[in-house]
mmCIF file of C-alpha atoms in Angstrom:
data_model
loop_
_atom_site.group_PDB
_atom_site.id
_atom_site.type_symbol
_atom_site.label_atom_id
_atom_site.label_comp_id
_atom_site.label_asym_id
_atom_site.label_seq_id
_atom_site.Cartn_x
_atom_site.Cartn_y
_atom_site.Cartn_z
ATOM 1 C CA MET A 1 20.250 107.434 154.325
ATOM 2 C CA ASN A 2 20.610 108.981 151.342
ATOM 3 C CA GLU A 3 23.256 107.588 149.004
ATOM 4 C CA GLU A 4 25.836 109.387 149.650
ATOM 5 C CA GLN A 5 25.794 108.085 153.399
ATOM 6 C CA LYS A 6 24.989 104.779 151.699
ATOM 7 C CA LYS A 7 27.794 104.547 149.786
ATOM 8 C CA GLU A 8 30.132 106.162 152.504
ATOM 9 C CA ALA A 9 28.638 102.635 155.338
ATOM 10 C CA ILE A 10 29.304 100.279 152.456
ATOM 11 C CA LYS A 11 32.750 101.220 151.725
ATOM 12 C CA LYS A 12 33.690 101.132 156.171
ATOM 13 C CA LEU A 13 32.137 97.839 155.952
ATOM 14 C CA PHE A 14 33.891 96.505 153.328
ATOM 15 C CA ASP A 15 36.484 97.383 155.341
ATOM 16 C CA VAL A 16 36.230 95.479 158.512
ATOM 17 C CA VAL A 17 35.045 92.517 156.905
ATOM 18 C CA VAL A 18 37.128 92.230 153.439
ATOM 19 C CA LYS A 19 40.388 91.792 154.912
ATOM 20 C CA PRO A 20 43.661 90.566 153.248
ATOM 21 C CA THR A 21 44.079 88.099 155.817
ATOM 22 C CA ASP A 22 41.790 85.951 154.574
ATOM 23 C CA SER A 23 40.942 87.396 151.708
ATOM 24 C CA ASP A 24 44.149 87.226 149.205
ATOM 25 C CA SER A 25 44.418 83.921 148.579
ATOM 26 C CA TRP A 26 40.615 83.029 147.665
ATOM 27 C CA LEU A 27 41.454 85.861 145.572
ATOM 28 C CA ASP A 28 44.481 84.983 143.954
ATOM 29 C CA GLU A 29 42.861 80.825 143.171
ATOM 30 C CA ALA A 30 39.705 83.027 142.222
ATOM 31 C CA ARG A 31 42.070 85.202 139.932
ATOM 32 C CA ALA A 32 43.948 82.828 138.221
ATOM 33 C CA TYR A 33 40.206 80.585 137.834
ATOM 34 C CA HIS A 34 39.121 83.109 135.395
ATOM 35 C CA GLU A 35 42.316 83.024 132.654
ATOM 36 C CA GLU A 36 42.185 78.344 132.773
ATOM 37 C CA VAL A 37 38.542 79.762 131.636
ATOM 38 C CA ARG A 38 38.966 82.569 129.571
ATOM 39 C CA THR A 39 41.939 79.840 127.707
ATOM 40 C CA PHE A 40 40.135 77.368 127.999
ATOM 41 C CA ALA A 41 36.912 79.130 126.267
ATOM 42 C CA LYS A 42 40.138 80.728 123.029
ATOM 43 C CA ASN A 43 41.204 77.762 122.497
ATOM 44 C CA ALA A 44 38.068 75.169 122.945
ATOM 45 C CA PRO A 45 37.864 74.360 119.123
ATOM 46 C CA THR A 46 40.934 72.590 118.873
ATOM 47 C CA LEU A 47 40.122 70.491 121.755
ATOM 48 C CA THR A 48 39.887 66.701 122.036
ATOM 49 C CA ASP A 49 36.977 65.101 123.912
ATOM 50 C CA PRO A 50 39.294 63.638 126.645
ATOM 51 C CA GLU A 51 40.561 67.933 127.380
ATOM 52 C CA LYS A 52 37.502 69.184 126.763
ATOM 53 C CA LYS A 53 35.897 66.939 129.482
ATOM 54 C CA LYS A 54 38.926 67.179 132.198
ATOM 55 C CA PHE A 55 37.864 70.986 132.174
ATOM 56 C CA PHE A 56 34.120 70.604 132.341
ATOM 57 C CA ASP A 57 34.596 68.131 134.947
ATOM 58 C CA LYS A 58 36.939 71.175 137.242
ATOM 59 C CA PHE A 59 33.891 73.424 135.843
ATOM 60 C CA LEU A 60 31.018 71.425 137.061
ATOM 61 C CA TYR A 61 31.721 68.544 139.541
ATOM 62 C CA LYS A 62 35.409 69.483 141.031
ATOM 63 C CA LYS A 63 36.427 71.915 143.318
ATOM 64 C CA ASN A 64 37.147 74.745 141.865
ATOM 65 C CA GLY A 65 38.764 78.591 141.896
ATOM 66 C CA THR A 66 35.343 79.826 141.705
ATOM 67 C CA ALA A 67 33.458 78.898 144.755
ATOM 68 C CA GLY A 68 32.776 75.767 146.852
ATOM 69 C CA LEU A 69 30.135 73.088 145.659
ATOM 70 C CA GLY A 70 30.186 70.476 148.667
ATOM 71 C CA GLN A 71 27.202 67.681 148.186
ATOM 72 C CA SER A 72 25.716 70.074 145.407
ATOM 73 C CA ALA A 73 27.342 68.228 142.627
ATOM 74 C CA SER A 74 27.934 64.723 144.586
ATOM 75 C CA PHE A 75 25.220 63.004 141.729
ATOM 76 C CA SER A 76 26.302 60.244 139.444
ATOM 77 C CA GLU A 77 27.696 60.756 136.621
ATOM 78 C CA GLU A 78 26.054 58.360 134.328
ATOM 79 C CA ASN A 79 23.173 60.904 135.578
ATOM 80 C CA ARG A 80 25.326 64.108 133.743
ATOM 81 C CA PRO A 81 25.300 64.829 129.871
ATOM 82 C CA ASP A 82 27.997 63.338 127.571
ATOM 83 C CA ILE A 83 31.202 65.736 126.466
ATOM 84 C CA LYS A 84 28.944 66.947 123.280
ATOM 85 C CA LYS A 85 26.057 67.876 124.844
ATOM 86 C CA THR A 86 27.478 69.419 127.891
ATOM 87 C CA THR A 87 30.290 71.679 125.423
ATOM 88 C CA GLU A 88 26.580 72.318 123.749
ATOM 89 C CA ILE A 89 25.023 74.031 126.397
ATOM 90 C CA PHE A 90 27.596 76.108 128.101
ATOM 91 C CA SER A 91 28.422 77.127 124.338
ATOM 92 C CA GLY A 92 27.298 79.875 125.077
ATOM 93 C CA LEU A 93 27.967 80.991 128.138
ATOM 94 C CA LEU A 94 31.358 80.079 127.286
ATOM 95 C CA GLY A 95 31.218 82.464 123.733
ATOM 96 C CA LEU A 96 30.917 85.547 126.176
ATOM 97 C CA LEU A 97 34.504 85.797 127.245
ATOM 98 C CA ARG A 98 35.872 86.196 123.586
ATOM 99 C CA GLU A 99 32.262 90.343 123.793
ATOM 100 C CA LYS A 100 35.048 92.715 124.677
ATOM 101 C CA ASP A 101 31.671 94.526 127.193
ATOM 102 C CA VAL A 102 29.400 91.739 127.855
ATOM 103 C CA ASP A 103 25.510 93.044 127.176
ATOM 104 C CA GLU A 104 23.715 92.168 130.444
ATOM 105 C CA ASP A 105 19.853 91.060 128.836
ATOM 106 C CA LYS A 106 22.051 89.141 125.946
ATOM 107 C CA ALA A 107 24.369 87.746 129.218
ATOM 108 C CA ARG A 108 20.317 86.872 130.829
ATOM 109 C CA ASP A 109 19.114 85.315 127.636
ATOM 110 C CA VAL A 110 22.273 83.332 126.905
ATOM 111 C CA CYS A 111 22.076 81.632 130.887
ATOM 112 C CA ALA A 112 18.293 81.306 130.881
ATOM 113 C CA GLN A 113 18.633 79.145 128.054
ATOM 114 C CA MET A 114 21.829 77.269 129.670
ATOM 115 C CA ARG A 115 20.413 76.826 132.168
ATOM 116 C CA LYS A 116 16.958 75.308 131.127
ATOM 117 C CA ASP A 117 18.925 73.226 128.384
ATOM 118 C CA TYR A 118 21.687 71.419 131.016
ATOM 119 C CA TYR A 119 17.889 70.825 134.139
ATOM 120 C CA ALA A 120 15.980 68.874 131.045
ATOM 121 C CA ALA A 121 19.899 67.131 129.974
ATOM 122 C CA ILE A 122 20.355 65.708 133.004
ATOM 123 C CA LYS A 123 18.731 62.547 134.410
ATOM 124 C CA ASP A 124 17.874 63.414 138.736
ATOM 125 C CA ARG A 125 18.050 66.437 140.201
ATOM 126 C CA LYS A 126 17.998 70.999 139.774
ATOM 127 C CA PRO A 127 21.500 71.365 140.765
ATOM 128 C CA ALA A 128 21.624 75.713 140.066
ATOM 129 C CA ALA A 129 24.225 75.749 142.833
ATOM 130 C CA ILE A 130 26.351 73.911 139.830
ATOM 131 C CA VAL A 131 24.450 76.703 137.253
ATOM 132 C CA ASN A 132 25.210 79.683 138.592
ATOM 133 C CA ARG A 133 29.002 78.706 140.107
ATOM 134 C CA ALA A 134 29.949 77.975 135.484
ATOM 135 C CA ILE A 135 28.129 81.414 134.842
ATOM 136 C CA ALA A 136 29.802 83.417 138.098
ATOM 137 C CA SER A 137 33.625 81.123 137.103
ATOM 138 C CA VAL A 138 32.937 83.191 133.153
ATOM 139 C CA LEU A 139 30.232 86.847 134.853
ATOM 140 C CA PRO A 140 32.488 87.375 137.848
ATOM 141 C CA GLN A 141 31.722 91.371 137.436
ATOM 142 C CA LEU A 142 27.907 90.063 136.810
ATOM 143 C CA VAL A 143 27.644 87.867 139.901
ATOM 144 C CA SER A 144 28.773 87.098 142.784
ATOM 145 C CA ALA A 145 30.567 83.290 144.018
ATOM 146 C CA ALA A 146 27.772 82.975 146.409
ATOM 147 C CA VAL A 147 26.677 80.558 144.135
ATOM 148 C CA LYS A 148 23.911 78.560 146.428
ATOM 149 C CA GLU A 149 20.729 80.384 146.988
ATOM 150 C CA ARG A 150 20.628 80.019 150.274
ATOM 151 C CA ASP A 151 23.569 81.763 151.208
ATOM 152 C CA PHE A 152 23.049 84.652 148.177
ATOM 153 C CA PHE A 153 19.851 85.777 149.766
ATOM 154 C CA GLN A 154 21.284 85.798 153.311
ATOM 155 C CA ALA A 155 23.314 88.217 152.117
ATOM 156 C CA TYR A 156 20.980 90.153 150.032
ATOM 157 C CA ASP A 157 18.726 90.434 152.487
ATOM 158 C CA TRP A 158 20.643 91.945 155.013
ATOM 159 C CA PHE A 159 21.616 94.046 152.508
ATOM 160 C CA SER A 160 17.674 95.362 151.825
ATOM 161 C CA GLU A 161 16.698 95.002 154.910
ATOM 162 C CA ASN A 162 18.655 97.713 156.316
ATOM 163 C CA GLY A 163 18.223 99.825 153.042
ATOM 164 C CA TYR A 164 20.768 99.776 150.835
ATOM 165 C CA VAL A 165 18.504 97.933 148.103
ATOM 166 C CA ASP A 166 15.341 96.694 147.280
ATOM 167 C CA ALA A 167 13.537 93.854 148.942
ATOM 168 C CA ARG A 168 12.847 90.776 146.041
ATOM 169 C CA THR A 169 9.898 89.358 145.154
ATOM 170 C CA ASP A 170 11.409 86.437 143.946
ATOM 171 C CA ASP A 171 13.877 83.817 144.086
ATOM 172 C CA ASP A 172 15.451 84.094 140.701
ATOM 173 C CA TRP A 173 19.547 83.930 141.884
ATOM 174 C CA TYR A 174 20.581 86.133 138.098
ATOM 175 C CA ARG A 175 18.745 88.609 138.911
ATOM 176 C CA TRP A 176 19.243 89.767 142.473
ATOM 177 C CA ASN A 177 22.931 89.734 141.786
ATOM 178 C CA ILE A 178 22.388 91.568 138.797
ATOM 179 C CA VAL A 179 21.325 94.356 141.683
ATOM 180 C CA LEU A 180 23.296 94.031 144.429
ATOM 181 C CA MET A 181 26.834 93.660 142.294
ATOM 182 C CA LYS A 182 25.677 96.749 140.840
ATOM 183 C CA PHE A 183 25.172 98.598 143.310
ATOM 184 C CA LEU A 184 28.173 97.477 145.233
ATOM 185 C CA LYS A 185 30.503 98.355 141.679
ATOM 186 C CA GLY A 186 28.598 102.007 142.158
ATOM 187 C CA CYS A 187 29.711 102.017 146.484
ATOM 188 C CA LEU A 188 33.896 100.939 146.013
ATOM 189 C CA GLY A 189 34.940 100.392 141.979
ATOM 190 C CA ASP A 190 36.215 104.223 142.803
ATOM 191 C CA ARG A 191 38.953 102.205 145.106
ATOM 192 C CA ALA A 192 41.912 101.452 143.355
ATOM 193 C CA ASP A 193 42.799 98.304 145.957
ATOM 194 C CA VAL A 194 38.367 96.610 144.607
ATOM 195 C CA ASP A 195 37.489 94.794 141.988
ATOM 196 C CA VAL A 196 34.842 92.640 141.266
ATOM 197 C CA TYR A 197 37.110 89.080 143.150
ATOM 198 C CA LYS A 198 37.019 91.023 146.336
ATOM 199 C CA ILE A 199 33.567 92.495 146.282
ATOM 200 C CA SER A 200 31.813 89.206 145.369
ATOM 201 C CA HIS A 201 33.833 87.639 148.547
ATOM 202 C CA PHE A 202 32.598 90.874 150.275
ATOM 203 C CA VAL A 203 28.834 89.566 149.130
ATOM 204 C CA TRP A 204 30.673 86.158 150.936
ATOM 205 C CA ARG A 205 31.850 87.350 154.518
ATOM 206 C CA VAL A 206 28.530 89.080 154.822
ATOM 207 C CA HIS A 207 26.067 85.744 154.461
ATOM 208 C CA GLU A 208 29.020 84.443 156.442
ATOM 209 C CA LEU A 209 27.746 87.215 159.742
ATOM 210 C CA VAL A 210 24.364 86.607 158.780
ATOM 211 C CA ASP A 211 24.948 83.181 159.133
ATOM 212 C CA GLY A 212 26.354 82.884 162.582
#
C-alpha cells in the first residue's frame, strides 16, 4: 500500500471499531480526568500534603479516567514512596502541562527520568503500567491509553504486521507509542469527529480485537 491507501484503510478500520455506542462514556471520562490532572498540576504548589496524597492515590493506584490497571497497582502502601517523594518524582511530568506545546524529545527525557526515580523509590517491583498510565494521563497527545505493555504491543504488532508501521526492535513502550500515535494522527487528524482520546481508544480496540 502507498501512503494514501494506508490512510484510507485506517479511516475505514477506525469507523468499524470505534463506535459511539461503546466509546462515548469512556471518552467523556478520559477527557474529564485529563482536566482534573491539569488542574492539580496548576494548583499543586498551594495544596496540602493530604490533598496531594488524595490526588496521587487516584493518579497512580486507583481507577481513573485514563485506564484501568487491574492487579498492576495492587501492592501495599508501605512499599510506595511517601507523598513528599512522590510529589518530587512526578513534578517534572506534571510540569509538562504548563507548557503550551510539549517538545517530544524533552518529554521523552522527563518520562525516562521519572520512570527511573519511581522504580528506585518503591521496594518490591517495577509496575510499568502505573508509570505508563501516569504518562498517558498527562500526555494523551503522545501516547495511548493501552498502558499494559502486553496490550499495547499486541496492537502495535498488528499494525506492523499489516504494513502500516515499522516493526519494533525492542520493548520500549514509550518509543513505539510515539511512532503509532504519530502515524494514526497523520491518518485521522483531518477529521473533525476525531481527537487524541478517540485515537487512543482506537489503539485499545485493536488490542481487544487481536486478543479475541
